[in-house]
Coordinates of C-alpha atoms in Angstrom, one line a residue:
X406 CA 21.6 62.3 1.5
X407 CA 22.1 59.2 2.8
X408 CA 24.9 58.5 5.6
X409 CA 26.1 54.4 6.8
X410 CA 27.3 54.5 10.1
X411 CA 29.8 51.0 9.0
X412 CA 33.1 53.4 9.0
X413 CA 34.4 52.0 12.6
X414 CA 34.2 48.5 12.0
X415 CA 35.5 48.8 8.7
X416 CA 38.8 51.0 9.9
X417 CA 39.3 48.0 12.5
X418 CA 39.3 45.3 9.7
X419 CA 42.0 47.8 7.6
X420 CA 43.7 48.2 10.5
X421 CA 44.3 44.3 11.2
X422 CA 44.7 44.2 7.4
X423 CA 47.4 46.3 7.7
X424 CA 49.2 43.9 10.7
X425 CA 48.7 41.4 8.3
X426 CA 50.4 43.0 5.4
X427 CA 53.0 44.2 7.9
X428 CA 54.3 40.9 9.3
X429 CA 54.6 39.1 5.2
X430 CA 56.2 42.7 4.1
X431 CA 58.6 42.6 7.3
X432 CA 59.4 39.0 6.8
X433 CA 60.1 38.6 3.6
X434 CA 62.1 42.1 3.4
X435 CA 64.2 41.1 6.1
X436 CA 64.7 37.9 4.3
X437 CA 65.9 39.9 0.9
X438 CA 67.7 42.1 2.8
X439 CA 69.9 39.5 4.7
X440 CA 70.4 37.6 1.6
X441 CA 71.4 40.6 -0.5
X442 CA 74.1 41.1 2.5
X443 CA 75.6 37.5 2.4
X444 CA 75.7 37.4 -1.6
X445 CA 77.8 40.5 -1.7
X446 CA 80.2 40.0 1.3
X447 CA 80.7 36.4 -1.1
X448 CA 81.5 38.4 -4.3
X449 CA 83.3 41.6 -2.6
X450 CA 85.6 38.6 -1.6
X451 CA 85.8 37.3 -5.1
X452 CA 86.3 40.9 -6.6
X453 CA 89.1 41.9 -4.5
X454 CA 90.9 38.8 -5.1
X455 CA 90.5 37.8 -8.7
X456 CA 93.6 40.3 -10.0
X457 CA 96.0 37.8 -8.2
X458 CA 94.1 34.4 -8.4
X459 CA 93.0 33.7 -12.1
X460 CA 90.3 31.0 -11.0
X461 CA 88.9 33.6 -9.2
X462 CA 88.5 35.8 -12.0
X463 CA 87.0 33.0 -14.1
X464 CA 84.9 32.0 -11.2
X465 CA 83.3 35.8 -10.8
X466 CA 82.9 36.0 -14.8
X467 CA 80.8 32.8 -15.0
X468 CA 78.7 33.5 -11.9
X469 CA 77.9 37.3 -13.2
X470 CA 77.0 36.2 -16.8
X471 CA 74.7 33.5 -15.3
X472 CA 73.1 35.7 -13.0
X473 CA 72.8 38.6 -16.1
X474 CA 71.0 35.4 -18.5
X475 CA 68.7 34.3 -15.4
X476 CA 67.4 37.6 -14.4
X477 CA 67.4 38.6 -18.0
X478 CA 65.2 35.1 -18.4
X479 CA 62.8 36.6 -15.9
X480 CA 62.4 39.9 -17.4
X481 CA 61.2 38.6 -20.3
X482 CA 58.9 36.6 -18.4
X483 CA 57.6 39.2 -16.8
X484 CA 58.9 42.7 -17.5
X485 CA 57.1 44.5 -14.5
X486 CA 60.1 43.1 -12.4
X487 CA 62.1 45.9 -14.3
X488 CA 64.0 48.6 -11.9
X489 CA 63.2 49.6 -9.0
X490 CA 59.4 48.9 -8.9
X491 CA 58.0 52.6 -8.0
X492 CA 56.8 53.6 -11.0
X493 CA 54.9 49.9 -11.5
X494 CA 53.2 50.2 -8.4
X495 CA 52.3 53.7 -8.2
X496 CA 50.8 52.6 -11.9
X497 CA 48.8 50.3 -10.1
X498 CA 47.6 52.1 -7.5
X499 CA 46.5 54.4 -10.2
X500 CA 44.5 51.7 -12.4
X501 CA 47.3 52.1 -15.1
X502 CA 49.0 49.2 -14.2
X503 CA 47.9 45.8 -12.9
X504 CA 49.8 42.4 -12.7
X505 CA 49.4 39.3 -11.6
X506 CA 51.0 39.3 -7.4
X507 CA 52.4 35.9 -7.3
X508 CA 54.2 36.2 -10.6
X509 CA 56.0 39.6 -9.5
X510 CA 56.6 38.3 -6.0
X511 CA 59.1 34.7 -6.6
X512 CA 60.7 36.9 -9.6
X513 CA 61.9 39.9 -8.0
X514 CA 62.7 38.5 -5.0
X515 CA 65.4 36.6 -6.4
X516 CA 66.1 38.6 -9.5
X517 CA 66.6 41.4 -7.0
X518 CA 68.7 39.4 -4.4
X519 CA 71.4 38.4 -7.5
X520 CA 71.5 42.1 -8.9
X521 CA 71.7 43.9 -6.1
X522 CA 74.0 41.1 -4.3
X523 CA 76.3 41.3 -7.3
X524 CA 77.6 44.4 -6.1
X525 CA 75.7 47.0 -8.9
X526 CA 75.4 50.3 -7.5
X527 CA 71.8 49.7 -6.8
X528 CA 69.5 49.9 -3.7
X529 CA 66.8 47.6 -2.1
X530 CA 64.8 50.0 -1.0
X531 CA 62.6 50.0 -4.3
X532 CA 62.4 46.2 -4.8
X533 CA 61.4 46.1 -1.2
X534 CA 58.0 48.6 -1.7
X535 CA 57.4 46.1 -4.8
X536 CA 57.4 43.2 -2.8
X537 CA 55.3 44.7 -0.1
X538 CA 52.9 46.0 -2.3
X539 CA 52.7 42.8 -4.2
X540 CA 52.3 41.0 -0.8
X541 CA 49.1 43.5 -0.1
X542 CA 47.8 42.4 -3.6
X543 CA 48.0 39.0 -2.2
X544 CA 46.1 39.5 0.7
X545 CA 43.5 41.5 -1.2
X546 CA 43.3 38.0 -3.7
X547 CA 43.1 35.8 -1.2
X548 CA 40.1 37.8 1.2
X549 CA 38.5 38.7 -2.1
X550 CA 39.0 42.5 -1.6
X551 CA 38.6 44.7 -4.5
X552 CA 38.3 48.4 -5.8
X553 CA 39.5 50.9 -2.7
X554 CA 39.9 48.4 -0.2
X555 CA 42.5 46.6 -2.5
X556 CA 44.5 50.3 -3.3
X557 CA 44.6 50.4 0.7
X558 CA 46.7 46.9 0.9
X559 CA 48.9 47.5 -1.7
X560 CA 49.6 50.9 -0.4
X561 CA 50.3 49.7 3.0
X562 CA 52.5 47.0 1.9
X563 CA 54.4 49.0 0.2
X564 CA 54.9 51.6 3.3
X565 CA 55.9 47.6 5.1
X566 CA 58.5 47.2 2.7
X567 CA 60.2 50.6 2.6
X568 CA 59.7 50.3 6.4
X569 CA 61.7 46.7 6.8
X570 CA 64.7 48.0 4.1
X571 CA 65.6 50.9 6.2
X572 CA 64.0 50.8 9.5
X573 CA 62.2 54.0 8.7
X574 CA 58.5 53.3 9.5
X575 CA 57.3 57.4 9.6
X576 CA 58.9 58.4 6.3
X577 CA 58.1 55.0 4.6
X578 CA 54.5 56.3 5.7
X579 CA 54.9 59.6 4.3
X580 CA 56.7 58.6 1.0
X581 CA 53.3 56.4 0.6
X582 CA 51.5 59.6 1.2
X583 CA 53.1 62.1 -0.9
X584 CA 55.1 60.5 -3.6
X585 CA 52.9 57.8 -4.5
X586 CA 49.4 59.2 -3.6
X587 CA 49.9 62.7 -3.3
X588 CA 47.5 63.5 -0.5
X589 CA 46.9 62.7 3.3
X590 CA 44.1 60.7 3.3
X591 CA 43.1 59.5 6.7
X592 CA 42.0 56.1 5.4
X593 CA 45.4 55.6 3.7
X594 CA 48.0 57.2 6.5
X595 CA 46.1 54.6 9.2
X596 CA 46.9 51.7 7.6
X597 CA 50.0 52.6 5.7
X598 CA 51.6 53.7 9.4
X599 CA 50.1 50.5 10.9
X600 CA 51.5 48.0 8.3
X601 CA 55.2 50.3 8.8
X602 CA 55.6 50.0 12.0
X603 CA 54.5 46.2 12.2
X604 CA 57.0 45.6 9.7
X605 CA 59.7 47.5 11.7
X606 CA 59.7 45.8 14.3
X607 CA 59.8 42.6 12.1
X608 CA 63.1 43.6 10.3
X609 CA 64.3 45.4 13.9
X610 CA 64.0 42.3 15.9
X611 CA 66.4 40.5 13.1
X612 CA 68.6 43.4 12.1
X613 CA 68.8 45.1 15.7
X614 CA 67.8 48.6 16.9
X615 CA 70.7 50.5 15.3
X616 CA 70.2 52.7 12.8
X617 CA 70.9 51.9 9.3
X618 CA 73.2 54.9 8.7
X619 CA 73.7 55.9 12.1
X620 CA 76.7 58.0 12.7
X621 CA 77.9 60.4 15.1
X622 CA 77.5 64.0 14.4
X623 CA 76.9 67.4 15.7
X624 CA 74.5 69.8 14.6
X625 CA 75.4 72.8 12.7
X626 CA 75.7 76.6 14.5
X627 CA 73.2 78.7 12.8
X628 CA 76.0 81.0 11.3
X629 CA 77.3 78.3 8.9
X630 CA 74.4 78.4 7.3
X631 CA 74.8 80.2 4.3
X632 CA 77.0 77.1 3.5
X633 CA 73.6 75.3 4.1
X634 CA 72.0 77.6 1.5
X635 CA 74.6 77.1 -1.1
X636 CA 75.1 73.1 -0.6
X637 CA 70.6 73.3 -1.7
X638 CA 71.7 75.3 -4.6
X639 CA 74.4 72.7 -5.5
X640 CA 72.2 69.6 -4.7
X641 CA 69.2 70.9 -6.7
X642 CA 71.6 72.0 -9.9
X643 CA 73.1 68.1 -9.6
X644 CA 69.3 66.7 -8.7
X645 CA 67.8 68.1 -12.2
X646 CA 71.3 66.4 -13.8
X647 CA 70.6 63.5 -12.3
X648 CA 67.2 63.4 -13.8
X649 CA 67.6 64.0 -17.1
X650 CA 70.7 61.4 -17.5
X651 CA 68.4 58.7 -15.5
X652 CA 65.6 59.1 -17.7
X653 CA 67.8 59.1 -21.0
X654 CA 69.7 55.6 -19.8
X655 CA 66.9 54.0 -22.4
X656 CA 67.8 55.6 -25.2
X657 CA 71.5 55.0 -24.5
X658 CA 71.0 51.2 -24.0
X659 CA 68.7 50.9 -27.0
X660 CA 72.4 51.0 -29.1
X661 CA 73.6 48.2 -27.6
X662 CA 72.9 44.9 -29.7
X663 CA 71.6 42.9 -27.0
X664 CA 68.0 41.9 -26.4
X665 CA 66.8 44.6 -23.8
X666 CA 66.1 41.9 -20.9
X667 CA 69.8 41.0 -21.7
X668 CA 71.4 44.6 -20.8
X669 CA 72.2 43.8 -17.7
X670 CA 75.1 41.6 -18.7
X671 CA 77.0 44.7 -19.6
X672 CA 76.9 46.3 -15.7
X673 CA 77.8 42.6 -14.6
X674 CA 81.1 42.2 -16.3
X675 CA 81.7 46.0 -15.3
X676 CA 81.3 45.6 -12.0
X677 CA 84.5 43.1 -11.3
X678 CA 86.9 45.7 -12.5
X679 CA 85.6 48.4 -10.6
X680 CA 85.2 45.6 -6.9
X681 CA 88.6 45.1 -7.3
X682 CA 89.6 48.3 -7.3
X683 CA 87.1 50.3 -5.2
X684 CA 85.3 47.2 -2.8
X685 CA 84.2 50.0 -0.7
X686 CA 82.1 51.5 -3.1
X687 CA 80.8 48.5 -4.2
X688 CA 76.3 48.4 -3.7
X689 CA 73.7 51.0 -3.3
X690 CA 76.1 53.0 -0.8
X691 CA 75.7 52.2 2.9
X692 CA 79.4 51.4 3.0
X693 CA 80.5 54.3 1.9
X694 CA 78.2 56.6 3.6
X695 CA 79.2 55.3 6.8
X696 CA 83.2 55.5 6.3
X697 CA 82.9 59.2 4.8
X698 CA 82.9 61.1 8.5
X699 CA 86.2 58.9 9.6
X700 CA 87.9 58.3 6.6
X701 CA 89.2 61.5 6.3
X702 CA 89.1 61.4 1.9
X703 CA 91.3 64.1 0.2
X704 CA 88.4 66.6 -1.7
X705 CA 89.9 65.2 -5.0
X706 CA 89.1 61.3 -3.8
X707 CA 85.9 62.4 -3.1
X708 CA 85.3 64.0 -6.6
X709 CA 86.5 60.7 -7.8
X710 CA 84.0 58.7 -6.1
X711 CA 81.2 60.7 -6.7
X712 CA 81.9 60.6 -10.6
X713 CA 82.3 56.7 -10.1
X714 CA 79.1 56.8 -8.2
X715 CA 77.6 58.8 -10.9
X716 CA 78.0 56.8 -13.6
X717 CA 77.9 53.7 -13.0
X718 CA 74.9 54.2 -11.1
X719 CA 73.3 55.1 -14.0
X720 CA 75.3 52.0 -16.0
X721 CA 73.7 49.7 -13.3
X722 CA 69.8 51.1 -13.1
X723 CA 69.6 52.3 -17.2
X724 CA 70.0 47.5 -17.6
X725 CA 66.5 47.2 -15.9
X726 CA 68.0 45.0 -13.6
X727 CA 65.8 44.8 -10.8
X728 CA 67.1 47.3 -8.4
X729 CA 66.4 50.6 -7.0
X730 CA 67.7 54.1 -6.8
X731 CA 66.7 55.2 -3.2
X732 CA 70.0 54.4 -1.5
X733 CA 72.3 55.2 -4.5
X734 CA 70.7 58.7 -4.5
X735 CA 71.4 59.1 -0.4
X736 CA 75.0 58.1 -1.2
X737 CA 75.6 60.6 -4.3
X738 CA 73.8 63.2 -1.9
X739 CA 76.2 62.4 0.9
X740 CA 79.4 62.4 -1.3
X741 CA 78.5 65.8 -2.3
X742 CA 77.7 67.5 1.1
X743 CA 81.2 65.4 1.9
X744 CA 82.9 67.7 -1.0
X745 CA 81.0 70.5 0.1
X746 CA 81.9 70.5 3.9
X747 CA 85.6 69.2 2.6
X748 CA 86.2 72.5 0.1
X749 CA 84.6 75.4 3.4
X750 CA 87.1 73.4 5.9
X751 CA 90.1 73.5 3.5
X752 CA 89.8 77.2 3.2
X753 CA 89.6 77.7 6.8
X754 CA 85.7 78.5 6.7
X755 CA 84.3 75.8 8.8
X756 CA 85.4 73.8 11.7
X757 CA 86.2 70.1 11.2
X758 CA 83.7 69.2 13.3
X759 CA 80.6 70.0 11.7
X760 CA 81.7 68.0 8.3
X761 CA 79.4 65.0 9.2
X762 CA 76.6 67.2 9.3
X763 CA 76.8 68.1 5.7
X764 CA 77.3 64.4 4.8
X765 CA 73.6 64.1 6.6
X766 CA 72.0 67.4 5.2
X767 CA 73.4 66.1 1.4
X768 CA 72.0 62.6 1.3
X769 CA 68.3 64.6 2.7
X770 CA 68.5 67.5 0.1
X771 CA 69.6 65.5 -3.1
X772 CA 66.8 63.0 -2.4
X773 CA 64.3 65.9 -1.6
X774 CA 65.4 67.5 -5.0
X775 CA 65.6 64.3 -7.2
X776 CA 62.0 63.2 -5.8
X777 CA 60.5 66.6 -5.3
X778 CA 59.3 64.7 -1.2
X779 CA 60.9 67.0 0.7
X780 CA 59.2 65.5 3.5
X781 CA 59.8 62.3 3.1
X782 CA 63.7 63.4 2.7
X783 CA 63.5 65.3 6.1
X784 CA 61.8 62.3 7.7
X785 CA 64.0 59.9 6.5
X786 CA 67.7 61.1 6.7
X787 CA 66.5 61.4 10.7
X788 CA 65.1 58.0 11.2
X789 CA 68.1 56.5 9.1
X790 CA 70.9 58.7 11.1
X791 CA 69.4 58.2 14.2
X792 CA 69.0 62.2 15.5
X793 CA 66.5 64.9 15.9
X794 CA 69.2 67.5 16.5
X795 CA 69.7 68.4 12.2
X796 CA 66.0 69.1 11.6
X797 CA 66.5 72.4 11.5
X798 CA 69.2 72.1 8.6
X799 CA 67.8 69.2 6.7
X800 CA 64.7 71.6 6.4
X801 CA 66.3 74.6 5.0
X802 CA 68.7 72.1 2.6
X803 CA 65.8 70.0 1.4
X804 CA 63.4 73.4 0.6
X805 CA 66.3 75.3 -0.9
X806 CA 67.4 72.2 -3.0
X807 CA 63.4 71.6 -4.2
X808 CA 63.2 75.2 -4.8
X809 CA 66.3 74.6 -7.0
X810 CA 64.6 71.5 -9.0
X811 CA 61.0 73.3 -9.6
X812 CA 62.9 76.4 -11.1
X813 CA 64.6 74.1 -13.6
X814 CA 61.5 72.4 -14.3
X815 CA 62.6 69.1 -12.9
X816 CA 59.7 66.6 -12.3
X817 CA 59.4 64.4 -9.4
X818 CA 61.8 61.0 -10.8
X819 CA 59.6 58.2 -10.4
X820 CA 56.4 60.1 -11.5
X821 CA 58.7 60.7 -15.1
X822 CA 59.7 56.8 -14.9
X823 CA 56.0 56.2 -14.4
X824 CA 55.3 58.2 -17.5
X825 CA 57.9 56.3 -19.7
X826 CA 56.8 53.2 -18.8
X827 CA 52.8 53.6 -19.9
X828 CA 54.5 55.0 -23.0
X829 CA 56.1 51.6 -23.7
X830 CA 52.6 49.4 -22.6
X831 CA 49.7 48.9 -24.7
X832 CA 46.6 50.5 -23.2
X833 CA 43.5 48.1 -23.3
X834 CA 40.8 47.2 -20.8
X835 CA 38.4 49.7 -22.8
X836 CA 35.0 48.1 -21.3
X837 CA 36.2 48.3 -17.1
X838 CA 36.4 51.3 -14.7
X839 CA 38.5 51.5 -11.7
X840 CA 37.9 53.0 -8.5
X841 CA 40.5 56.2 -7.6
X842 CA 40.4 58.4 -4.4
X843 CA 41.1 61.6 -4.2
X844 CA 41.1 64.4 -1.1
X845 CA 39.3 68.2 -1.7
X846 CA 41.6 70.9 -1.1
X847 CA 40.4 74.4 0.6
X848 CA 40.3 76.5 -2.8
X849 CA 39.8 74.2 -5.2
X850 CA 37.1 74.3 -7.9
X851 CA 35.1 71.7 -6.2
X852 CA 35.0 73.0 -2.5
X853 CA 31.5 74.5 -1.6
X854 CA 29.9 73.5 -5.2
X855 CA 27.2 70.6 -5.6
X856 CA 27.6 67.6 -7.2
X857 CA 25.7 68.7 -9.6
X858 CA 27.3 71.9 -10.6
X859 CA 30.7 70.4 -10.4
X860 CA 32.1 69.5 -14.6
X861 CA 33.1 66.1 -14.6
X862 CA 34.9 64.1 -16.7
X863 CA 33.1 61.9 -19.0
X864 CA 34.0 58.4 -17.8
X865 CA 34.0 59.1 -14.2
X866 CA 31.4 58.8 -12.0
X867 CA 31.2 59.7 -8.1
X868 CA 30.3 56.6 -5.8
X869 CA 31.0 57.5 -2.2
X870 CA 32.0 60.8 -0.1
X871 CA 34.0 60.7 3.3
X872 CA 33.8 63.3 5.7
X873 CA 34.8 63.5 9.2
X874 CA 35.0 59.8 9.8
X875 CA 31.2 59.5 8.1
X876 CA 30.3 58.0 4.6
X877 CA 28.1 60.2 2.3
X878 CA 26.4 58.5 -0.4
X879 CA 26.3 61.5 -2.9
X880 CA 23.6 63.2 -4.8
X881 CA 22.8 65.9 -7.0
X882 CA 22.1 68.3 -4.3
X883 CA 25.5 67.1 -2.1
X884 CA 27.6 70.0 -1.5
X885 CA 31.5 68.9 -1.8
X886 CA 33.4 70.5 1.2
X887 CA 37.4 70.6 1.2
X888 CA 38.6 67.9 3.7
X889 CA 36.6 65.4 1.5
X890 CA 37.5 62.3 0.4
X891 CA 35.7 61.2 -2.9
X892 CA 35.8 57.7 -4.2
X893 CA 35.6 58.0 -7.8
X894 CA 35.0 55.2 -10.4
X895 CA 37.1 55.7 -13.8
X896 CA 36.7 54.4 -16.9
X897 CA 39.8 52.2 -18.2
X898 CA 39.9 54.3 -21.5
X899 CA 41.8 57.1 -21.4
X900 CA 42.1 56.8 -17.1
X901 CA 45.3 58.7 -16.8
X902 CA 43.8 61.7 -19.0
X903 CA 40.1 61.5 -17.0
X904 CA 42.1 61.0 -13.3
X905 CA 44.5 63.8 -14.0
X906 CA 41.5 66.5 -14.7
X907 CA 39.5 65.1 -11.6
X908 CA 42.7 66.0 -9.6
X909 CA 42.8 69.1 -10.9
X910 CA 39.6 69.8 -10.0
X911 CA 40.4 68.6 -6.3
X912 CA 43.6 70.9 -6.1
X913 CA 44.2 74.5 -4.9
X914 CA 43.4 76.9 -7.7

């Protein structure tokens, strides 16, 4: 065995890596972000005011149909711009996807700043982990970093970005963690937290120390809870809907005539109707989600919203228009706790008080259900409200709601959208490998066996063990403990087949 004592200086050099990555992802999300809020302010104005002024009407139909033929122009360009940008980077961080940075970077910047600041129901939340990632991925091409030490910038930058869209730098760590890797690597948490907190204070220092959903709230008395217990069981029956609609959007679409990077034309011309209307619930949700406590909405209303959420949600992300469905999930979440709370204070069962905490405890358990990260969800709801004091029942709504999900065999969203879109792409690259990491779980198959006794895959071969802070450079006689991280290189052919047994392998029996 064979040890390198290198593993200091190298965490320093990820570590300012990771300030790097956190200063491009902060700037240039804070950027999107304050662009995406002008352009919509603009055409919430030209919405409202196009049923009495016909130029206006003309004006918002030309602008929307150009935007739908530009951003349709770069999707065929470049079609990894599609959505929200999850699935195509946890694709590459899995050696299944790969793009060129610079290409993704100009295109989805401003394809996302004209969809989004059109007023579709989408959020920014998954174009801003894209453009952090794809910012890492420049870093790593410009310092001439490969293999692991690449995965680690594009996985920080992507923490950066969720970091900088919603001021969330702990759950933007933790959604890197265990949506997209799926395990708490030490190597990977470091860096990630470092590049989300630079970035914070990037987008902090131009946005302000507020809260993005920060509203005033008290927390609820334990014996109300049962009403915590059903709102899970409600949000996880609605999560696994959500899911199977989302995913289908492809098929529907595929009926239309229109070239598939020209979809988006249809949610374009929709959209003026429906500003006009309902300006309020016009974008991924924020403005809703923070008039729902002091609005005061009959039950009814809020039924109507959350179907016109609903769909056209679903009209706006099923285009491909680049655009995510982070924030339109919190606001669906939050008009259901809204309903929720709304029907129990009606019938004299709960005091008006409390109804902003089921606003809170919705948007954390419908996001927990839909993405199966229930703590992410947790994490998240508490940077984006602003308060510790609902930890308590965002836990027990986020478990009940996942519990929900996993009995009706819903899988996590993005990992499904992941799957559809390596349906849809040639695999090639037969002659290369890739490098993968994965962490040994107390229990697994591999913990206390020797490298040698361990059945791998054929096309994988073991390159490097971490434990404790020490690399290990492996041989026959190695015994694998749990707590280890194994750097694995995979053959191209057949990589998502060869990586998902090695992870079984790794996992608790």
């Amino acid at each position: 065995m064979q040890v390198r004592g290198s593993y200091k200086l190298s965490q320093i050099k990820t570590i300012f890596n990771g300030i790097l990555v956190g200063i491009l992802a902060g700037s240039a999300v804070s950027l999107f972000r304050w662009a995406i809020g002008h352009m919509m302010g603009l055409m919430r104005y030209l919405y409202v005011n196009a049923a009495a002024h016909l130029s206006l009407l003309v004006l918002a139909i030309g602008i929307n149909i150009v935007i739908g033929l530009l951003v349709g122009w770069f999707l065929k360009q470049q079609p990894d711009i599609k959505g929200s940008g999850i699935p195509q980077v946890e694709g590459q961080l899995l050696g299944e996807v790969d793009y060129n940075w610079w290409s993704i970077l100009w295109r989805k910047f401003v394809g996302g700043i004209l969809a989004i600041g059109s007023g579709l129901y989408l959020g920014r939340e998954g174009p801003s982990i894209q453009l952090g990632s794809t910012l890492g991925q420049g870093v790593a091409h410009f310092t001439k970093q490969i293999g692991f030490d690449r995965q680690v910038l594009i996985s920080s930058g992507a923490a950066a970005g969720l970091s900088a869209a919603f001021n969330a730098p702990i759950a933007s760590t933790l959604f890197v963690l265990e949506e997209i890797y799926h395990n708490f690597s030490t190597n990977i948490w470091i860096v990630s937290l470092t590049s989300a907190i630079t970035s914070d204070m990037v987008a902090t220092y131009v946005f302000g120390l507020k809260p993005v959903l920060y509203m005033k709230s008290t927390p609820l008395p334990l014996k109300y809870f049962l009403w915590v217990v059903l709102l899970g069981i409600v949000l996880g029956v609605l999560g696994r809907i959500y899911q199977m609609v989302i995913l289908s959007m492809g098929k529907w679409y595929r009926h239309t005539k229109l070239p598939w990077y020209f979809n988006g034309i249809i949610p374009l011309i929709l959209v003026i109707p429906l500003g006009a209307l309902f300006p309020r619930l016009l974008g991924g949700g924020s403005d809703i989600i923070l008039h729902l406590s002091a609005a005061g909405y009959p039950t009814l209303v809020l039924c109507g919203y959350l179907l016109i959420r609903f769909v056209f949600s679903m009209i706006s992300y099923g285009s491909g228009l680049p655009g995510g469905i982070f924030l339109p999930i919190l606001c669906l979440g939050g008009l259901i706790g809204a309903i929720v709370g709304s029907i129990a204070i009606n019938l004299g069962w709960m005091n008006p008080f409390y109804f902003s905490s089921f606003i809170i405890m919705g948007m954390a358990g419908y996001f927990a259900a839909i993405s199966k990260a229930p703590f992410t969800a947790i994490l998240l709801i508490t940077e984006m409200v602003g308060t510790l004091t609902h930890l308590l029942g965002l836990a027990v709504v986020s478990l009940v709601a996942y519990a929900v999900i996993d009995l009706l065999n819903g899988k996590p969203v993005y990992y499904s959208m992941l799957q559809q879109l390596l349906k849809v792409q040639s695999q090639l690259n037969l002659g290369r490998s890739v490098q993968i990491m994965v962490s040994v779980y107390a229990g697994s198959d591999m913990d206390g066996k020797k490298v040698r006794q361990i059945e791998w895959p054929t096309g994988s071969l073991l390159t490097k063990i971490e434990r404790n802070g020490v690399e290990i450079i492996p041989a026959g006689d190695t015994l694998v403990r749990w707590g280890d991280t194994l750097f694995i290189n995979v053959s191209t052919k057949n990589q998502h087949a060869i990586t998902q047994k090695i992870i079984a392998l790794t996992n608790e029996t």
